[in-house]
Short mmCIF file of C-alpha atoms and ligand atoms in Angstrom, two decimals:
data_model
loop_
_atom_site.label_atom_id
_atom_site.label_comp_id
_atom_site.label_asym_id
_atom_site.label_seq_id
_atom_site.Cartn_x
_atom_site.Cartn_y
_atom_site.Cartn_z
CA UNK A 5 52.68 18.98 -18.31
CA UNK A 6 48.97 17.42 -17.47
CA UNK A 7 46.95 20.09 -17.52
CA UNK A 8 43.13 20.73 -16.83
CA UNK A 9 41.93 24.06 -18.01
CA UNK A 10 38.34 25.28 -16.32
CA UNK A 11 35.91 27.15 -18.10
CA UNK A 12 32.85 28.22 -16.15
CA UNK A 13 29.99 29.55 -18.11
CA UNK A 14 26.55 31.13 -18.25
CA UNK A 15 25.08 31.73 -21.82
CA UNK A 16 28.51 31.32 -24.26
CA UNK A 17 26.57 29.84 -26.60
CA UNK A 18 28.53 32.47 -29.16
CA UNK A 19 32.11 31.38 -27.89
CA UNK A 20 32.30 28.09 -26.65
CA UNK A 21 32.48 25.83 -29.26
CA UNK A 22 35.43 27.94 -30.79
CA UNK A 23 36.96 28.32 -27.75
CA UNK A 24 37.04 24.22 -26.66
CA UNK A 25 38.36 23.74 -30.46
CA UNK A 26 41.60 26.31 -30.20
CA UNK A 27 42.69 24.98 -26.36
CA UNK A 28 42.32 21.25 -27.34
CA UNK A 29 44.29 21.65 -30.66
CA UNK A 30 47.31 23.53 -28.04
CA UNK A 31 48.34 20.16 -26.80
CA UNK A 32 47.74 16.68 -26.32
CA UNK A 33 48.45 16.94 -22.57
CA UNK A 34 45.24 19.45 -22.15
CA UNK A 35 42.09 18.22 -21.03
CA UNK A 36 39.08 20.89 -20.11
CA UNK A 37 36.06 21.04 -18.03
CA UNK A 38 33.14 23.13 -18.78
CA UNK A 39 30.91 24.01 -15.49
CA UNK A 40 27.89 25.18 -16.77
CA UNK A 41 25.12 26.45 -14.90
CA UNK A 42 21.99 25.61 -16.91
CA UNK A 43 22.76 28.47 -19.30
CA UNK A 44 19.30 29.24 -20.86
CA UNK A 45 21.07 29.85 -24.91
CA UNK A 46 22.03 26.03 -25.05
CA UNK A 47 25.41 26.41 -24.30
CA UNK A 48 24.93 23.03 -22.23
CA UNK A 49 23.95 21.19 -25.31
CA UNK A 50 26.58 22.65 -27.32
CA UNK A 51 29.13 21.40 -24.99
CA UNK A 52 27.53 17.76 -24.52
CA UNK A 53 27.85 17.50 -28.26
CA UNK A 54 31.29 18.38 -28.24
CA UNK A 55 32.00 15.47 -25.05
CA UNK A 56 30.75 13.22 -27.42
CA UNK A 57 33.30 13.21 -30.08
CA UNK A 58 35.81 14.23 -27.80
CA UNK A 59 37.65 12.05 -24.53
CA UNK A 60 39.83 15.32 -23.38
CA UNK A 61 36.23 17.59 -22.79
CA UNK A 62 34.16 17.18 -20.09
CA UNK A 63 31.28 18.84 -18.79
CA UNK A 64 29.64 19.75 -15.36
CA UNK A 65 25.68 20.47 -15.70
CA UNK A 66 24.85 22.69 -12.17
CA UNK A 67 21.10 23.23 -11.97
CA UNK A 68 20.35 24.34 -8.44
CA UNK A 69 23.03 26.70 -7.92
CA UNK A 70 24.30 29.65 -10.14
CA UNK A 71 27.70 31.63 -9.49
CA UNK A 72 30.95 32.20 -10.99
CA UNK A 73 32.30 31.93 -7.65
CA UNK A 74 30.68 28.52 -6.64
CA UNK A 75 31.42 27.39 -10.18
CA UNK A 76 34.71 27.78 -9.43
CA UNK A 77 35.00 26.23 -6.69
CA UNK A 78 33.37 23.13 -7.56
CA UNK A 79 35.56 23.25 -10.25
CA UNK A 80 38.38 23.12 -8.26
CA UNK A 81 37.45 20.29 -6.04
CA UNK A 82 36.63 18.22 -9.27
CA UNK A 83 40.27 19.35 -10.52
CA UNK A 84 42.24 18.18 -7.47
CA UNK A 85 40.49 14.50 -7.92
CA UNK A 86 42.03 14.11 -11.35
CA UNK A 87 45.29 13.04 -12.55
CA UNK A 88 46.81 16.53 -13.72
CA UNK A 89 49.61 18.74 -12.59
CA UNK A 90 48.53 21.70 -13.15
CA UNK A 91 44.96 23.66 -13.38
CA UNK A 92 44.17 26.22 -15.28
CA UNK A 93 40.96 28.88 -15.08
CA UNK A 94 39.77 30.95 -17.75
CA UNK A 95 36.57 32.74 -19.19
CA UNK A 96 34.68 31.86 -22.18
CA UNK A 97 34.37 34.63 -23.99
CA UNK A 98 37.78 35.23 -25.72
CA UNK A 99 38.73 37.73 -23.63
CA UNK A 100 41.56 35.20 -22.40
CA UNK A 101 43.08 34.04 -25.53
CA UNK A 102 44.18 30.28 -25.34
CA UNK A 103 47.44 31.35 -27.24
CA UNK A 104 48.95 32.36 -23.93
CA UNK A 105 48.32 28.81 -22.21
CA UNK A 106 51.78 27.29 -23.21
CA UNK A 107 53.06 30.50 -22.35
CA UNK A 108 51.54 29.75 -18.47
CA UNK A 109 52.37 26.07 -18.91
CA UNK A 110 56.02 27.01 -19.58
CA UNK A 111 56.42 29.50 -16.47
CA UNK A 112 54.04 26.89 -13.91
CA UNK A 113 57.21 24.72 -13.74
CA UNK A 114 59.20 27.30 -11.54
CA UNK A 115 56.16 29.00 -9.79
CA UNK A 116 53.14 28.03 -7.84
CA UNK A 117 50.66 30.21 -9.75
CA UNK A 118 51.18 31.89 -13.29
CA UNK A 119 48.70 34.71 -13.69
CA UNK A 120 47.86 36.26 -17.08
CA UNK A 121 48.47 39.80 -16.69
CA UNK A 122 47.16 43.07 -18.14
CA UNK A 123 49.58 44.72 -15.65
CA UNK A 124 52.99 43.66 -16.07
CA UNK A 125 55.70 44.72 -19.56
CA UNK A 126 53.43 44.89 -22.56
CA UNK A 127 50.13 43.51 -21.07
CA UNK A 128 47.17 45.77 -21.44
CA UNK A 129 43.38 45.41 -22.16
CA UNK A 130 41.72 46.00 -25.86
CA UNK A 131 38.77 47.24 -26.62
CA UNK A 132 37.23 48.22 -23.18
CA UNK A 133 34.89 51.63 -22.84
CA UNK A 134 36.10 54.48 -20.20
CA UNK A 135 33.67 53.17 -18.22
CA UNK A 136 35.05 49.32 -17.66
CA UNK A 137 38.61 51.15 -17.50
CA UNK A 138 37.19 53.17 -14.63
CA UNK A 139 36.02 50.49 -12.92
CA UNK A 140 39.15 48.59 -13.54
CA UNK A 141 41.67 51.03 -11.91
CA UNK A 142 39.41 51.21 -8.95
CA UNK A 143 39.24 47.25 -8.72
CA UNK A 144 43.27 47.59 -8.66
CA UNK A 145 43.25 50.44 -6.12
CA UNK A 146 40.70 48.67 -3.73
CA UNK A 147 42.42 45.42 -4.03
CA UNK A 148 45.79 46.96 -3.36
CA UNK A 149 45.39 49.93 -0.77
CA UNK A 150 42.68 47.97 1.28
CA UNK A 151 42.56 43.98 0.58
CA UNK A 152 46.61 44.40 0.83
CA UNK A 153 47.17 42.10 -2.22
CA UNK A 154 50.58 42.43 -3.72
CA UNK A 155 49.68 40.89 -6.92
CA UNK A 156 49.59 43.72 -10.10
CA UNK A 157 46.67 42.18 -11.91
CA UNK A 158 44.72 40.81 -8.86
CA UNK A 159 41.08 40.95 -10.81
CA UNK A 160 42.64 38.56 -13.05
CA UNK A 161 40.76 35.18 -14.09
CA UNK A 162 43.44 33.67 -16.31
CA UNK A 163 45.28 31.88 -13.81
CA UNK A 164 47.09 28.70 -13.99
CA UNK A 165 48.04 26.71 -10.48
CA UNK A 166 50.06 23.82 -9.27
CA UNK A 167 47.44 21.51 -8.22
CA UNK A 168 49.08 21.57 -4.63
CA UNK A 169 48.32 24.88 -4.35
CA UNK A 170 44.32 24.54 -4.56
CA UNK A 171 44.94 20.91 -2.31
CA UNK A 172 45.99 23.82 0.07
CA UNK A 173 44.03 26.61 0.02
CA UNK A 174 40.93 24.91 2.35
CA UNK A 175 38.48 24.75 -0.81
CA UNK A 176 35.73 24.17 1.38
CA UNK A 177 36.38 27.60 3.11
CA UNK A 178 35.99 29.58 0.01
CA UNK A 179 32.94 32.60 0.93
CA UNK A 180 32.81 33.42 -2.37
CA UNK A 181 29.45 32.60 -4.95
CA UNK A 182 29.90 34.97 -7.45
CA UNK A 183 32.64 37.03 -9.18
CA UNK A 184 34.67 37.69 -5.70
CA UNK A 185 36.35 34.43 -5.98
CA UNK A 186 39.41 35.55 -7.98
CA UNK A 187 40.63 38.05 -5.35
CA UNK A 188 39.86 35.91 -2.59
CA UNK A 189 41.80 32.75 -3.76
CA UNK A 190 44.16 35.36 -4.51
CA UNK A 191 44.12 36.51 -0.46
CA UNK A 192 44.34 32.69 0.33
CA UNK A 193 47.58 32.37 -2.56
CA UNK A 194 48.94 35.38 -0.64
CA UNK A 195 48.63 34.60 2.63
CA UNK A 196 50.48 30.61 2.36
CA UNK A 197 52.94 31.98 0.34
CA UNK A 198 53.00 30.68 -2.49
CA UNK A 199 55.47 31.48 -5.41
CA UNK A 200 53.52 33.78 -7.92
CA UNK A 201 54.72 34.67 -11.45
CA UNK A 202 52.60 37.51 -13.39
CA UNK A 203 53.16 37.24 -17.59
CA UNK A 204 51.97 39.57 -20.03
CA UNK A 205 48.59 39.51 -21.53
CA UNK A 206 46.80 41.51 -23.98
CA UNK A 207 42.90 41.33 -22.37
CA UNK A 208 40.30 41.28 -25.23
CA UNK A 209 36.76 42.76 -24.15
CA UNK A 210 34.22 40.25 -25.02
CA UNK A 211 33.03 40.68 -28.46
CA UNK A 212 30.47 38.13 -28.13
CA UNK A 213 27.49 37.01 -26.42
CA UNK A 214 26.73 39.09 -23.05
CA UNK A 215 28.66 40.54 -20.51
CA UNK A 216 27.19 39.07 -16.61
CA UNK A 217 28.81 42.11 -15.03
CA UNK A 218 26.11 44.88 -13.16
CA UNK A 219 26.43 47.32 -10.65
CA UNK A 220 24.51 44.83 -8.08
CA UNK A 221 27.60 42.43 -8.25
CA UNK A 222 30.44 45.00 -8.60
CA UNK A 223 29.08 46.37 -5.26
CA UNK A 224 28.25 42.90 -4.46
CA UNK A 225 32.29 41.98 -4.89
CA UNK A 226 33.40 44.54 -3.18
CA UNK A 227 31.35 44.26 0.08
CA UNK A 228 31.87 40.24 -0.14
CA UNK A 229 35.49 40.67 -0.05
CA UNK A 230 35.64 43.41 2.86
CA UNK A 231 33.72 40.66 4.94
CA UNK A 232 36.41 38.33 3.97
CA UNK A 233 39.13 40.77 4.73
CA UNK A 234 38.28 41.85 8.20
CA UNK A 235 36.23 38.94 9.50
CA UNK A 236 38.97 35.91 8.98
N1 GTP B 9 29.61 28.40 -14.31
C1 GTP B 9 28.76 30.06 -14.52
N2 GTP B 9 29.84 30.54 -15.21
C2 GTP B 9 29.39 32.20 -15.14
C3 GTP B 9 28.57 32.44 -14.77
N3 GTP B 9 28.63 34.08 -14.48
C4 GTP B 9 29.67 34.64 -15.42
N4 GTP B 9 29.93 32.96 -15.75
C5 GTP B 9 30.99 32.65 -16.55
O1 GTP B 9 32.50 33.23 -16.09
C6 GTP B 9 33.07 34.05 -16.80
C7 GTP B 9 33.26 35.46 -17.06
O2 GTP B 9 32.34 36.21 -16.93
P1 GTP B 9 31.94 37.24 -17.87
O3 GTP B 9 30.48 37.56 -18.17
O4 GTP B 9 32.90 37.48 -18.71
O5 GTP B 9 32.24 38.54 -16.86
P2 GTP B 9 33.54 39.84 -17.06
O6 GTP B 9 34.25 39.13 -17.98
O7 GTP B 9 33.54 40.42 -15.87
O8 GTP B 9 32.59 40.72 -18.29
P3 GTP B 9 32.56 40.91 -19.73
O9 GTP B 9 33.77 40.62 -20.37
O10 GTP B 9 32.10 42.30 -19.61
O11 GTP B 9 31.46 40.13 -19.93
C8 GTP B 9 32.74 33.64 -18.66
O12 GTP B 9 33.23 32.49 -19.01
C9 GTP B 9 30.94 33.42 -17.98
O13 GTP B 9 30.31 32.49 -18.84
C10 GTP B 9 27.82 31.35 -13.63
O14 GTP B 9 26.42 32.40 -13.21
N5 GTP B 9 28.01 30.39 -13.88
MG1 MG B 10 34.52 38.52 -19.88
#
């Protein structure tokens, strides 16, 4: 199964090299695209250096835009032009352990989308503080009862898509520029009736580097999703 792993980065100097090496060592059919938004901590330069010796690694540097969502859309558009069967997206901070990638790939043969889920079977979160736990619960309630997403872990950004899913969700009309891209894509794949499977993962709270999440982003995510839901 030829897979492209998409990793959006902003200031991930302490994580990116180790993460890339771990992923490339998993399987020779895996390629990686890093989408860096002009990180101020030299993440982009680190990846440029690694690209020189790794033909399976590519990088897109964006200089004028910044945002997890628009980086994701740019990456999806790149992915559908590649000769791959499926596309994985994951965070750069090791919260999404690369050891689950083979499991995602094993399941994507039978499903359209496979989600690394904290909410099924033995899946869980390790190391998050109480505030983050409350926030996650609130986000889950919001996704289920207000947005109507029937995915147990609708906020998980560790996902594998068959390439044809990305070709069918109208990437030009995704409206999220920030983190709400995760839930917006879930709304689209649910609406299109794609077959979704959740596999359990243990999600570890970031241990290196700084979080980009703040209250403004949380509120903006909720507001954007409400707009998307009610003005489609
Ligand atoms: N290209 C790009 N990537 C971003 C941007 N903001 C965040 N990211 C990346 O998106 C992923 C998720 O961001 P995180 O900061 O881990 O956000 P989070 O997982 O919600 O919060 P923490 O785990 O607490 O840090 C990471 O790989 C980030 O480096 C951005 O503006 N542009
Ligand atoms: Mg994170």
